[in-house]
PDB file of N, CA and C and ligand atoms in Angstrom:
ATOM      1  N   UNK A   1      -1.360 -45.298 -28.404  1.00 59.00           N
ATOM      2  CA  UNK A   1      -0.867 -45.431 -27.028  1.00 59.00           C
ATOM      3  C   UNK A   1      -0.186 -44.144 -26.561  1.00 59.00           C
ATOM      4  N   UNK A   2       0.656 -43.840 -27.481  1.00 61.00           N
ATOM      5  CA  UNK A   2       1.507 -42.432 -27.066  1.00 61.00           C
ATOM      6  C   UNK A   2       0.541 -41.145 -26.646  1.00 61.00           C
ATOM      7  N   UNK A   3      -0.613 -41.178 -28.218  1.00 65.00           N
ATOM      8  CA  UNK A   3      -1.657 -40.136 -27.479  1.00 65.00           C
ATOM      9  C   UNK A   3      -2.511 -40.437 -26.513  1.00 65.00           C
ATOM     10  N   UNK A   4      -2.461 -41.428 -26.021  1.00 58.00           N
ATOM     11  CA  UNK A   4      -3.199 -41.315 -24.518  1.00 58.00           C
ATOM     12  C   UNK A   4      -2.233 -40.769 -23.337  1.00 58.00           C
ATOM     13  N   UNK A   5      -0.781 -41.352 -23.368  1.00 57.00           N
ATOM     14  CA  UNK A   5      -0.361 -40.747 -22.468  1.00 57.00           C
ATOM     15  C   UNK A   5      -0.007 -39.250 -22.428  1.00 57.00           C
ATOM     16  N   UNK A   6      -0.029 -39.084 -23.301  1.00 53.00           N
ATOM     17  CA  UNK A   6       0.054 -37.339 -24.388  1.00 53.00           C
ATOM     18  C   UNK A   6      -1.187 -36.561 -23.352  1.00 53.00           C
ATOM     19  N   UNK A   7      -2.714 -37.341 -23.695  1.00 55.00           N
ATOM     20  CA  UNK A   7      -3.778 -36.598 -23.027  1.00 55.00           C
ATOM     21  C   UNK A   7      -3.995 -36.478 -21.605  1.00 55.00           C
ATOM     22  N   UNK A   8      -3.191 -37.936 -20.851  1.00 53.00           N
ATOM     23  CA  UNK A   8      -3.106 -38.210 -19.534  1.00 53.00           C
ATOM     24  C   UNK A   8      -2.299 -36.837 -18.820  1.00 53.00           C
ATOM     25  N   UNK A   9      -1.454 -36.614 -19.776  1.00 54.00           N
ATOM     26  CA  UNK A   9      -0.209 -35.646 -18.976  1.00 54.00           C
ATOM     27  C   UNK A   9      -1.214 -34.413 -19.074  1.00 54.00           C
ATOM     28  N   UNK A  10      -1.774 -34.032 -19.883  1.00 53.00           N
ATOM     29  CA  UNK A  10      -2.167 -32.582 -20.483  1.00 53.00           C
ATOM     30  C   UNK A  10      -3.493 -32.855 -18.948  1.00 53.00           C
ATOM     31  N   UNK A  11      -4.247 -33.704 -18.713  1.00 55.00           N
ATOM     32  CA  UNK A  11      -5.024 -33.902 -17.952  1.00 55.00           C
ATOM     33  C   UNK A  11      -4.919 -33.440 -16.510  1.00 55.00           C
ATOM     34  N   UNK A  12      -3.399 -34.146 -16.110  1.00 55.00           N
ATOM     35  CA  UNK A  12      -3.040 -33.640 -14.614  1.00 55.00           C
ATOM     36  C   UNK A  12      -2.713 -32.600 -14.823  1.00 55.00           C
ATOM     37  N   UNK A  13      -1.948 -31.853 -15.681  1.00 56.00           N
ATOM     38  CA  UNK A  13      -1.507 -30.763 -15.891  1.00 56.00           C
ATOM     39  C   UNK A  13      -2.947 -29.230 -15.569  1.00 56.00           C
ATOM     40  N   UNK A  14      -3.910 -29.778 -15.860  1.00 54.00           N
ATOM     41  CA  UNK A  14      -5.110 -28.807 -16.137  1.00 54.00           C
ATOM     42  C   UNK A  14      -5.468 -29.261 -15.007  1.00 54.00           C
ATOM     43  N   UNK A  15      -5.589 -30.388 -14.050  1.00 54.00           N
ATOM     44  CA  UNK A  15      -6.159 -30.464 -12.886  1.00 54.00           C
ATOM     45  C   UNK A  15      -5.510 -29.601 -11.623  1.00 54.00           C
ATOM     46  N   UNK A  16      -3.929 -29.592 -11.874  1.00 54.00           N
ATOM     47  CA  UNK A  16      -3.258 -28.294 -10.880  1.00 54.00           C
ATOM     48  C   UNK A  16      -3.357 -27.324 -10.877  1.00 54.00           C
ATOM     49  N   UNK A  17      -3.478 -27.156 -12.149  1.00 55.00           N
ATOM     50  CA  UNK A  17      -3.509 -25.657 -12.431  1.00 55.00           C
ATOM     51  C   UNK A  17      -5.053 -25.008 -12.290  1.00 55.00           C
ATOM     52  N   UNK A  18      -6.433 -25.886 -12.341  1.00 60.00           N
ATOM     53  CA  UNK A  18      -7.793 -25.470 -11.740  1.00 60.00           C
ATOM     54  C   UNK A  18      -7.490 -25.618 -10.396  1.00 60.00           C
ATOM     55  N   UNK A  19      -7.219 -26.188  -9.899  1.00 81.00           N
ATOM     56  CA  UNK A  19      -6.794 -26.305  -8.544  1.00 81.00           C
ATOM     57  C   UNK A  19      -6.324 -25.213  -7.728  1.00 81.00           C
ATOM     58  N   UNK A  20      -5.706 -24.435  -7.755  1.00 92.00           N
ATOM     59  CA  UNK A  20      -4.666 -23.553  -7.395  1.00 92.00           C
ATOM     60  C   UNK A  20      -5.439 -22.190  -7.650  1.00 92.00           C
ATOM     61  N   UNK A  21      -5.669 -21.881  -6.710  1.00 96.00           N
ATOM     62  CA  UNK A  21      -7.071 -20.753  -6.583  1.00 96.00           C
ATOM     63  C   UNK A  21      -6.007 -19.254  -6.512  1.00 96.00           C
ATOM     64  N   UNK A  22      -6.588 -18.040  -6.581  1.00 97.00           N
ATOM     65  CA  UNK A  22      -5.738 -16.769  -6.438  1.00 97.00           C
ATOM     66  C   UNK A  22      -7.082 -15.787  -5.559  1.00 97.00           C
ATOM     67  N   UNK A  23      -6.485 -15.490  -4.627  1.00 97.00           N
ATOM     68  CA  UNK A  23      -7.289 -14.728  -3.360  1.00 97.00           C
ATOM     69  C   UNK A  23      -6.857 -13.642  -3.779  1.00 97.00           C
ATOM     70  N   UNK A  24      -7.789 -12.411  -3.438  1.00 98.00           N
ATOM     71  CA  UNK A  24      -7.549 -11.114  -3.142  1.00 98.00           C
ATOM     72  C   UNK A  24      -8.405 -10.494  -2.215  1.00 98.00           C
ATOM     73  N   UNK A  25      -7.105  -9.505  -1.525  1.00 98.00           N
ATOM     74  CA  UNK A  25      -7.235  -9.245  -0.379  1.00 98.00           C
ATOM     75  C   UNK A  25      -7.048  -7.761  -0.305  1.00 98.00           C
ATOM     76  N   UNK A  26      -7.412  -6.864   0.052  1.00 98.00           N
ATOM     77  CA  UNK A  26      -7.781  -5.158  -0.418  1.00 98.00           C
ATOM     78  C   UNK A  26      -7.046  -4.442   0.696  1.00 98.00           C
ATOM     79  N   UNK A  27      -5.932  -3.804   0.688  1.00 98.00           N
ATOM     80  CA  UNK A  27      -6.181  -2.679   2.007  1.00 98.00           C
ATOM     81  C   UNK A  27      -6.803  -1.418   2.054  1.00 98.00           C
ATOM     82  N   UNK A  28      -7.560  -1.696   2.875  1.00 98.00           N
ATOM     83  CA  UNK A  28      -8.608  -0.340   2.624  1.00 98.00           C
ATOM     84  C   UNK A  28      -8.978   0.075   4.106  1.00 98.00           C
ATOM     85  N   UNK A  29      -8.946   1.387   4.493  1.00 98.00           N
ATOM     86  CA  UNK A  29      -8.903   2.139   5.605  1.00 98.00           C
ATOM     87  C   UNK A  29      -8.202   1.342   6.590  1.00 98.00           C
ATOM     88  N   UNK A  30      -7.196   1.002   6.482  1.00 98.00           N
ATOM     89  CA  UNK A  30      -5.986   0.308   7.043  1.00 98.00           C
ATOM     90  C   UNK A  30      -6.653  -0.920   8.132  1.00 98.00           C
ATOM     91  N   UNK A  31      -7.200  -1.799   6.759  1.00 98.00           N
ATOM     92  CA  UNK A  31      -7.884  -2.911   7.100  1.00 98.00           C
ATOM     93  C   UNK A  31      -7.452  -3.686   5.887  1.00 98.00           C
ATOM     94  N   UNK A  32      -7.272  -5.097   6.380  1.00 98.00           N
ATOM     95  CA  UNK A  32      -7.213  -6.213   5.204  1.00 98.00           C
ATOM     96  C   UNK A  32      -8.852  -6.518   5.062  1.00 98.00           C
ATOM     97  N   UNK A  33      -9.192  -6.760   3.844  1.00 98.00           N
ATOM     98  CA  UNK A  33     -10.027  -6.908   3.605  1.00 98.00           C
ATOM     99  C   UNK A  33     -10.532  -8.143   2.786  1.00 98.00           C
ATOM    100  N   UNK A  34     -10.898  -9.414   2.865  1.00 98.00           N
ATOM    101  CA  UNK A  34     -11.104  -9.878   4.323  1.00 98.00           C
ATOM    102  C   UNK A  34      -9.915  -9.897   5.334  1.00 98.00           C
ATOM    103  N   UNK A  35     -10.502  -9.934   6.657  1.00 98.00           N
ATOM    104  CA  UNK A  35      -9.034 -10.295   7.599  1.00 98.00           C
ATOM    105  C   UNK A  35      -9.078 -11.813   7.986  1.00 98.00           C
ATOM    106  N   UNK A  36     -10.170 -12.563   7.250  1.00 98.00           N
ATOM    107  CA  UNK A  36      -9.865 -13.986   7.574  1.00 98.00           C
ATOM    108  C   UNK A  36      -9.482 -14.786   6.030  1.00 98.00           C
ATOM    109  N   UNK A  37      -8.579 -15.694   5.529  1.00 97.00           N
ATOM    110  CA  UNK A  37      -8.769 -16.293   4.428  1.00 97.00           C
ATOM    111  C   UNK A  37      -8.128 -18.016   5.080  1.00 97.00           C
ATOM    112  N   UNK A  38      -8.902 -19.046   4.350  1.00 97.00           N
ATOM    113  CA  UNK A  38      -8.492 -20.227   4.292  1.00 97.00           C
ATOM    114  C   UNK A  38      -7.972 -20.539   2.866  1.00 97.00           C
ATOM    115  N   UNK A  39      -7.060 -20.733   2.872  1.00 97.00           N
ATOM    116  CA  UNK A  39      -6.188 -21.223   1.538  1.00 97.00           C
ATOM    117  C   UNK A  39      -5.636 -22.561   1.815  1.00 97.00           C
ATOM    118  N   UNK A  40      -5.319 -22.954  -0.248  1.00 96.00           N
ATOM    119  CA  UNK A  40      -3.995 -24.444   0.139  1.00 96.00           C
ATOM    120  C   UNK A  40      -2.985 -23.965  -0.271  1.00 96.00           C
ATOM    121  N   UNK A  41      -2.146 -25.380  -0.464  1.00 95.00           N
ATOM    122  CA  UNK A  41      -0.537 -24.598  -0.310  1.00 95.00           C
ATOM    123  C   UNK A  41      -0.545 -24.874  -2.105  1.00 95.00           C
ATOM    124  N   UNK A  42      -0.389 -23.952  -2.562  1.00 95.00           N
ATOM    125  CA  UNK A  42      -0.094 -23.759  -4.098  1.00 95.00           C
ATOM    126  C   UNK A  42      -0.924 -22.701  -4.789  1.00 95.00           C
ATOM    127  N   UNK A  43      -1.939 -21.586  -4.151  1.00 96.00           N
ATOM    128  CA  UNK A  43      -2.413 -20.825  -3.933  1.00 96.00           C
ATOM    129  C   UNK A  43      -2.013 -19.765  -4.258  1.00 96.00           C
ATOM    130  N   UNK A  44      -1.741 -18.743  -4.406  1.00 96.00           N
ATOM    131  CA  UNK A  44      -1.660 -16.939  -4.773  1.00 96.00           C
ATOM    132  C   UNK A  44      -2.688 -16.447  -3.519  1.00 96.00           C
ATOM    133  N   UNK A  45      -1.633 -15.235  -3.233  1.00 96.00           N
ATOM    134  CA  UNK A  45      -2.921 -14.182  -2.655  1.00 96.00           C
ATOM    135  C   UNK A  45      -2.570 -12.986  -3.157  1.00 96.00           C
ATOM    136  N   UNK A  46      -3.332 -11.933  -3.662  1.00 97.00           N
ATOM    137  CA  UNK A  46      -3.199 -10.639  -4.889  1.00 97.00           C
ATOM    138  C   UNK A  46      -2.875  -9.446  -3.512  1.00 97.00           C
ATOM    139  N   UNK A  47      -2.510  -8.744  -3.094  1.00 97.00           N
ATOM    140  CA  UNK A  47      -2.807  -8.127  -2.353  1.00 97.00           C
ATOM    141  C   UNK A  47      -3.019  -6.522  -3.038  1.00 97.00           C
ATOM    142  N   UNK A  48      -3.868  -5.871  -2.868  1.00 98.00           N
ATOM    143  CA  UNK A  48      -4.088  -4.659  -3.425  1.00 98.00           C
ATOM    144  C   UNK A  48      -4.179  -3.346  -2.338  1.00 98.00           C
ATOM    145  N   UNK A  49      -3.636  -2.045  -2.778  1.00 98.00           N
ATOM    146  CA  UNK A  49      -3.922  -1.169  -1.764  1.00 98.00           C
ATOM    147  C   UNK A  49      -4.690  -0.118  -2.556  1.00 98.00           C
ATOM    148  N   UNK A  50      -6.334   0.121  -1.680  1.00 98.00           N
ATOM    149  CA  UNK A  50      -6.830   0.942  -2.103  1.00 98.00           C
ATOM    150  C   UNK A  50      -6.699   2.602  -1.120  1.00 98.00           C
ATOM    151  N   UNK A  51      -5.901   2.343  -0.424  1.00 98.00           N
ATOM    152  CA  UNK A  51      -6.217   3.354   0.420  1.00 98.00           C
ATOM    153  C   UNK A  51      -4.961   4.706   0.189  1.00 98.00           C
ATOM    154  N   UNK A  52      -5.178   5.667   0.391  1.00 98.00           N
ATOM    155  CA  UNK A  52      -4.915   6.707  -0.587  1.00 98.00           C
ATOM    156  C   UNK A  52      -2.900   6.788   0.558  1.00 98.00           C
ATOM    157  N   UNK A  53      -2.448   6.406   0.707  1.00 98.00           N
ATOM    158  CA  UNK A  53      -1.393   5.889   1.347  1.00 98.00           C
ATOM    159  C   UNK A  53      -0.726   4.432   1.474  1.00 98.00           C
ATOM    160  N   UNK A  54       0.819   4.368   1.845  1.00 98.00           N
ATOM    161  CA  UNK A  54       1.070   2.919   1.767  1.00 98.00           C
ATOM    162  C   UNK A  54       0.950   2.004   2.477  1.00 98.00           C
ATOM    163  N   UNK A  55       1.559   0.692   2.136  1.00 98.00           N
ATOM    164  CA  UNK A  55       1.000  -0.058   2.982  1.00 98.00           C
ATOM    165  C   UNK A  55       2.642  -1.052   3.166  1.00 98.00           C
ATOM    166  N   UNK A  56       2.609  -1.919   3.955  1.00 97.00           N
ATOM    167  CA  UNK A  56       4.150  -2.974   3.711  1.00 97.00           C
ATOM    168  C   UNK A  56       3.335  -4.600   4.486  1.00 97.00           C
ATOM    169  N   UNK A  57       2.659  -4.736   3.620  1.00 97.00           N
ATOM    170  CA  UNK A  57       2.271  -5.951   4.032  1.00 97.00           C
ATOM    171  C   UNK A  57       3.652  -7.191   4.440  1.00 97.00           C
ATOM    172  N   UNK A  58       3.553  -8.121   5.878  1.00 96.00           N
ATOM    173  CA  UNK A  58       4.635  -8.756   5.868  1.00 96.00           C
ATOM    174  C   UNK A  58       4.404  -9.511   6.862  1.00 96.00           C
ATOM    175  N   UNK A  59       5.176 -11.574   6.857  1.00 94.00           N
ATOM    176  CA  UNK A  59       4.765 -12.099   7.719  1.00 94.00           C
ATOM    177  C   UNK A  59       5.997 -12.813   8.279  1.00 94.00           C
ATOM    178  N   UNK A  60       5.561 -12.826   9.715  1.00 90.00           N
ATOM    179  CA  UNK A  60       7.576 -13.514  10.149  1.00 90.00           C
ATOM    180  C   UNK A  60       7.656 -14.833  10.121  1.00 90.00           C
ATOM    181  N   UNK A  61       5.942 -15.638   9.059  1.00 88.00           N
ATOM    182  CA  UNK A  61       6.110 -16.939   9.284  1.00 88.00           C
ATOM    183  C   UNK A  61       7.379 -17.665   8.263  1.00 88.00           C
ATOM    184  N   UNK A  62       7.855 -18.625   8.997  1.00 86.00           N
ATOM    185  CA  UNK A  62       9.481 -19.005   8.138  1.00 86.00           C
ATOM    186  C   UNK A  62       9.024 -19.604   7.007  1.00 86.00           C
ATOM    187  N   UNK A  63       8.037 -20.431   7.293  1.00 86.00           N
ATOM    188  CA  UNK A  63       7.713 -21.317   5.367  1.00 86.00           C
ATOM    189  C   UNK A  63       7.395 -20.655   4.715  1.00 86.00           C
ATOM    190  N   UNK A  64       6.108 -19.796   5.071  1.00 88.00           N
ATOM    191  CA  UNK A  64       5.571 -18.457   4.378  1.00 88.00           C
ATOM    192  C   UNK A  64       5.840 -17.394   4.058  1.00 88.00           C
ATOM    193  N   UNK A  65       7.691 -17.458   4.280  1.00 88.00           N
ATOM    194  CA  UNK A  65       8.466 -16.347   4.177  1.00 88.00           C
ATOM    195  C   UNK A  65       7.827 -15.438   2.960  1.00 88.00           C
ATOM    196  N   UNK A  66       7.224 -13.930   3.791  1.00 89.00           N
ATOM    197  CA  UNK A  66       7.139 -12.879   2.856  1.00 89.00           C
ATOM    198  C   UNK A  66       6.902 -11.167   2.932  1.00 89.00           C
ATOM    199  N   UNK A  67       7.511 -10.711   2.819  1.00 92.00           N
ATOM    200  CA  UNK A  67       7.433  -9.418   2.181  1.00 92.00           C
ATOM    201  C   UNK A  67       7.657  -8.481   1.480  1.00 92.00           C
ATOM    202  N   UNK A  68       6.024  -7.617   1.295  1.00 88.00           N
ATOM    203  CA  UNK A  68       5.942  -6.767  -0.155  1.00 88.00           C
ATOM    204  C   UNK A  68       6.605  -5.340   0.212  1.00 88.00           C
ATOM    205  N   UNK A  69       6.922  -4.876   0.923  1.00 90.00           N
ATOM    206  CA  UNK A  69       7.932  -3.855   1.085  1.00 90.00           C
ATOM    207  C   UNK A  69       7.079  -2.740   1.379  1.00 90.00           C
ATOM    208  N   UNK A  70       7.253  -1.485   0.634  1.00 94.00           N
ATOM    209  CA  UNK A  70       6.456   0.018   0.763  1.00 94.00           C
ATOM    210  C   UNK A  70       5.902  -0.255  -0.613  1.00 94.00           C
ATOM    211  N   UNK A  71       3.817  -0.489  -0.587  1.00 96.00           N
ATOM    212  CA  UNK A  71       3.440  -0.673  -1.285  1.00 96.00           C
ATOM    213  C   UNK A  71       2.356   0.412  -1.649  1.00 96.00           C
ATOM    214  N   UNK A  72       2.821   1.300  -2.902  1.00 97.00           N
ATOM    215  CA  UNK A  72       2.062   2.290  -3.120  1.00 97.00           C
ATOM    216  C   UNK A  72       0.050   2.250  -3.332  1.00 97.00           C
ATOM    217  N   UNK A  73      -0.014   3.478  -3.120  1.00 97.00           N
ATOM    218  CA  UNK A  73      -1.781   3.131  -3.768  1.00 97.00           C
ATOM    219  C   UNK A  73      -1.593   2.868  -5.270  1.00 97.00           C
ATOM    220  N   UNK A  74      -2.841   1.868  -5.179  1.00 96.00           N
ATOM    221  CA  UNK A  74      -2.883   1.063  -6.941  1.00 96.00           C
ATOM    222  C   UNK A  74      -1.829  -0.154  -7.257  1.00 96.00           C
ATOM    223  N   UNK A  75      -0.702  -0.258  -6.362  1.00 96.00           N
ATOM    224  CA  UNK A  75      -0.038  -1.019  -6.548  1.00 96.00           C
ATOM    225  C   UNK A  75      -0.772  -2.965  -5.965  1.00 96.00           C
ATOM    226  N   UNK A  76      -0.415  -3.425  -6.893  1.00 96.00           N
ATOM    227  CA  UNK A  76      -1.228  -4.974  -6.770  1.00 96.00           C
ATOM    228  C   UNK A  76       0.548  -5.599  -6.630  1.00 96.00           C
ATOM    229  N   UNK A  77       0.213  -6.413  -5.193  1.00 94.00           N
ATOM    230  CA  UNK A  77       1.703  -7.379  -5.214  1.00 94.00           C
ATOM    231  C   UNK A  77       1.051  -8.729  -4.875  1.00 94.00           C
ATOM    232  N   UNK A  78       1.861  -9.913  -5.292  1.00 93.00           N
ATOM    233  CA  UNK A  78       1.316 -11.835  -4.971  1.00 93.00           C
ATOM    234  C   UNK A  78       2.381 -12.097  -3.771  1.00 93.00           C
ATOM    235  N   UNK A  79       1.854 -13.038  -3.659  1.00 92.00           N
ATOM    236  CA  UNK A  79       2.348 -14.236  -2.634  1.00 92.00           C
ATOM    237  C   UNK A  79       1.925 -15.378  -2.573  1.00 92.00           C
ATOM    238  N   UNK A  80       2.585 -16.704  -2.769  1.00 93.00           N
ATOM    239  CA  UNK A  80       2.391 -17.811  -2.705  1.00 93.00           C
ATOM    240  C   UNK A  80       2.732 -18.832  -1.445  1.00 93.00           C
ATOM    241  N   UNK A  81       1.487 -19.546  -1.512  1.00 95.00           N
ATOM    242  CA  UNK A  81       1.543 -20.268  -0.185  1.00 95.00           C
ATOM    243  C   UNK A  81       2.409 -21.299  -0.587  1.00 95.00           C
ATOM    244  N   UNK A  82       3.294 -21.301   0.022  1.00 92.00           N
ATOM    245  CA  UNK A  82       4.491 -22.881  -0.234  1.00 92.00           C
ATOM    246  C   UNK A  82       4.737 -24.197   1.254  1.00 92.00           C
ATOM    247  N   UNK A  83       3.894 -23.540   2.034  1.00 93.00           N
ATOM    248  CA  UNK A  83       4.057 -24.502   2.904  1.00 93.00           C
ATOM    249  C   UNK A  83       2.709 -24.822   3.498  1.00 93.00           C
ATOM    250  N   UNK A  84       2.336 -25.796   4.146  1.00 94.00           N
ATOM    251  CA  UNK A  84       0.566 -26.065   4.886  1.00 94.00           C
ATOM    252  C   UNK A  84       0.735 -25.285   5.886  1.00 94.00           C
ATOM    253  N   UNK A  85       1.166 -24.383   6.383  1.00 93.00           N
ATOM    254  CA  UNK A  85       1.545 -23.703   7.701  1.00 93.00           C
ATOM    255  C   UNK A  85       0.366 -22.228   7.724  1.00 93.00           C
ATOM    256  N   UNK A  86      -0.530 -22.180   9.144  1.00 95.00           N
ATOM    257  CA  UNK A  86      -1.300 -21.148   8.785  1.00 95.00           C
ATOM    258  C   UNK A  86      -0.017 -19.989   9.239  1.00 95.00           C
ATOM    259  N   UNK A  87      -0.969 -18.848   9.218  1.00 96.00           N
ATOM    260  CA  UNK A  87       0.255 -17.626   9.140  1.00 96.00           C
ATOM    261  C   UNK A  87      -0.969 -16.015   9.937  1.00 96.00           C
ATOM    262  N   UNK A  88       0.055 -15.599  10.391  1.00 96.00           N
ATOM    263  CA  UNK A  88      -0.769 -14.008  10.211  1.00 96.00           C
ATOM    264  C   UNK A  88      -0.027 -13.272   9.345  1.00 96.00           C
ATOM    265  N   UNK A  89      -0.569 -12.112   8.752  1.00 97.00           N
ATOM    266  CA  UNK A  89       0.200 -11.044   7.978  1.00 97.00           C
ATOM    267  C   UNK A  89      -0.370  -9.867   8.666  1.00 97.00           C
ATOM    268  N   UNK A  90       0.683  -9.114   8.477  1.00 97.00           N
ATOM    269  CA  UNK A  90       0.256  -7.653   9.502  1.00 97.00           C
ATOM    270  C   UNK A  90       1.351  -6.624   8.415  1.00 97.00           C
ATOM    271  N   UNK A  91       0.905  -5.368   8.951  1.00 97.00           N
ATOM    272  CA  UNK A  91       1.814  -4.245   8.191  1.00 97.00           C
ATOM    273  C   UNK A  91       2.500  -3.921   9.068  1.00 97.00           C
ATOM    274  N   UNK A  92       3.818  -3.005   8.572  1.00 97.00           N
ATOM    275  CA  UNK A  92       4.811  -2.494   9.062  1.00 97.00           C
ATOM    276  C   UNK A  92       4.675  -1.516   9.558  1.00 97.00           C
ATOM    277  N   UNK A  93       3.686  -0.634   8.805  1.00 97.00           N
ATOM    278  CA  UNK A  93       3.264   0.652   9.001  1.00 97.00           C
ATOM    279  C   UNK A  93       2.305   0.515   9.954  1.00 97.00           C
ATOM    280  N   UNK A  94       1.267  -0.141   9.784  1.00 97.00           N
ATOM    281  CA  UNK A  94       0.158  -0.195  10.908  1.00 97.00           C
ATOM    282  C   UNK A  94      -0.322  -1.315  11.231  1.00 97.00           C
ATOM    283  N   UNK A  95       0.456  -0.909  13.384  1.00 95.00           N
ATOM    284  CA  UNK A  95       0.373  -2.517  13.727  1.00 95.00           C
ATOM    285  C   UNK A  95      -1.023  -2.890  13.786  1.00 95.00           C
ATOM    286  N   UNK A  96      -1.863  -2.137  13.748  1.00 96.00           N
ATOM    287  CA  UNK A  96      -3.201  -2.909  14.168  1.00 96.00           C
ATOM    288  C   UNK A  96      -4.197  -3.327  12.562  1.00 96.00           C
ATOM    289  N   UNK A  97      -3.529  -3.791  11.355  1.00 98.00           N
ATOM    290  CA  UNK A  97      -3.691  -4.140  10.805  1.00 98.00           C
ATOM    291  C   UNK A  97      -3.035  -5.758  10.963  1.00 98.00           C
ATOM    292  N   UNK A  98      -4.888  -6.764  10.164  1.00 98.00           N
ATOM    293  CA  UNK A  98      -4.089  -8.278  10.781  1.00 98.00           C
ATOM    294  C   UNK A  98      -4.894  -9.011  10.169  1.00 98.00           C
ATOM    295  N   UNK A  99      -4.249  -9.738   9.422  1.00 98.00           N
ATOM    296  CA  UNK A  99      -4.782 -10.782   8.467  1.00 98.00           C
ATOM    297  C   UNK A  99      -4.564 -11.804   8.629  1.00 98.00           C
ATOM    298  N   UNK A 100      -5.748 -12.958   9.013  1.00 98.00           N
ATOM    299  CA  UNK A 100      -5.027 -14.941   9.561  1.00 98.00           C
ATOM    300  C   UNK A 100      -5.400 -15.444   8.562  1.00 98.00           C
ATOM    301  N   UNK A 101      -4.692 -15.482   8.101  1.00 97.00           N
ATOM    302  CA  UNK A 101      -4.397 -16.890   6.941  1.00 97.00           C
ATOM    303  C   UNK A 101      -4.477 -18.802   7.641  1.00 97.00           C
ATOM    304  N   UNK A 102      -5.176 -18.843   6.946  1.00 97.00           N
ATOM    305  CA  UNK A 102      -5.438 -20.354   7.700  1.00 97.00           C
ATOM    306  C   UNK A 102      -4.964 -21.312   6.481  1.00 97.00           C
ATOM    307  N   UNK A 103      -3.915 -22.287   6.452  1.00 96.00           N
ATOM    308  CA  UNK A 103      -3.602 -23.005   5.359  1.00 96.00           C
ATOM    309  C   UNK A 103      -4.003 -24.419   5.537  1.00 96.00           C
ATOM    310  N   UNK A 104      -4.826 -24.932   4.604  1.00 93.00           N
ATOM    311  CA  UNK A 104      -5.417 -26.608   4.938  1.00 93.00           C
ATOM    312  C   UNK A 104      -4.809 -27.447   4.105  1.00 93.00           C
TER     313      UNK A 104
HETATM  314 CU1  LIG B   1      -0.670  -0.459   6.444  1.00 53.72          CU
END
């Protein structure tokens, strides 16, 4: 009896954790790359900068509170979706960089 509930737990445990996907998203020629993503809320997004300068990825949504600051080339930073709330992310450095996050 005990090892079933033993396997039950280990079960949900492996079902959240397949669940829970990790996006990546590139800045490259001061473009998100993609600039569209649909995510859920328990999610990662990797953000990477390939472009030979920085970047400050950042969003003023309140659930989605986040930002990666002055993010060098090569530098890889996360973010986790914690609320169902979609969002844009844009840089600090360059406003016409713009990423919609759509959360389902
Ligand atoms: Cu930028």
């Amino acid at each position: 009896m005990k090892k079933i509930a033993t396997m039950l737990v280990i079960a949900g445990a492996l079902s959240v954790t397949l669940s829970a996907k990790n996006w990546v998203v590139d800045q490259k020629g001061k473009t998100f790359i993609p600039s569209k993503l649909t995510v859920h809320v328990g999610d990662t997004i990797t953000f990477k900068n390939s472009d030979p300068f920085a970047h400050n990825a950042y969003t003023d949504d309140e659930a989605n509170e986040f930002d990666v600051g002055m993010q060098p080339t090569g530098k890889e930073t996360h973010m986790k979706i914690n609320s169902k709330e979609s969002f844009n992310v844009e840089c600090a450095i360059h406003p016409n960089m713009l990423l919609e996050v759509t959360v389902e």
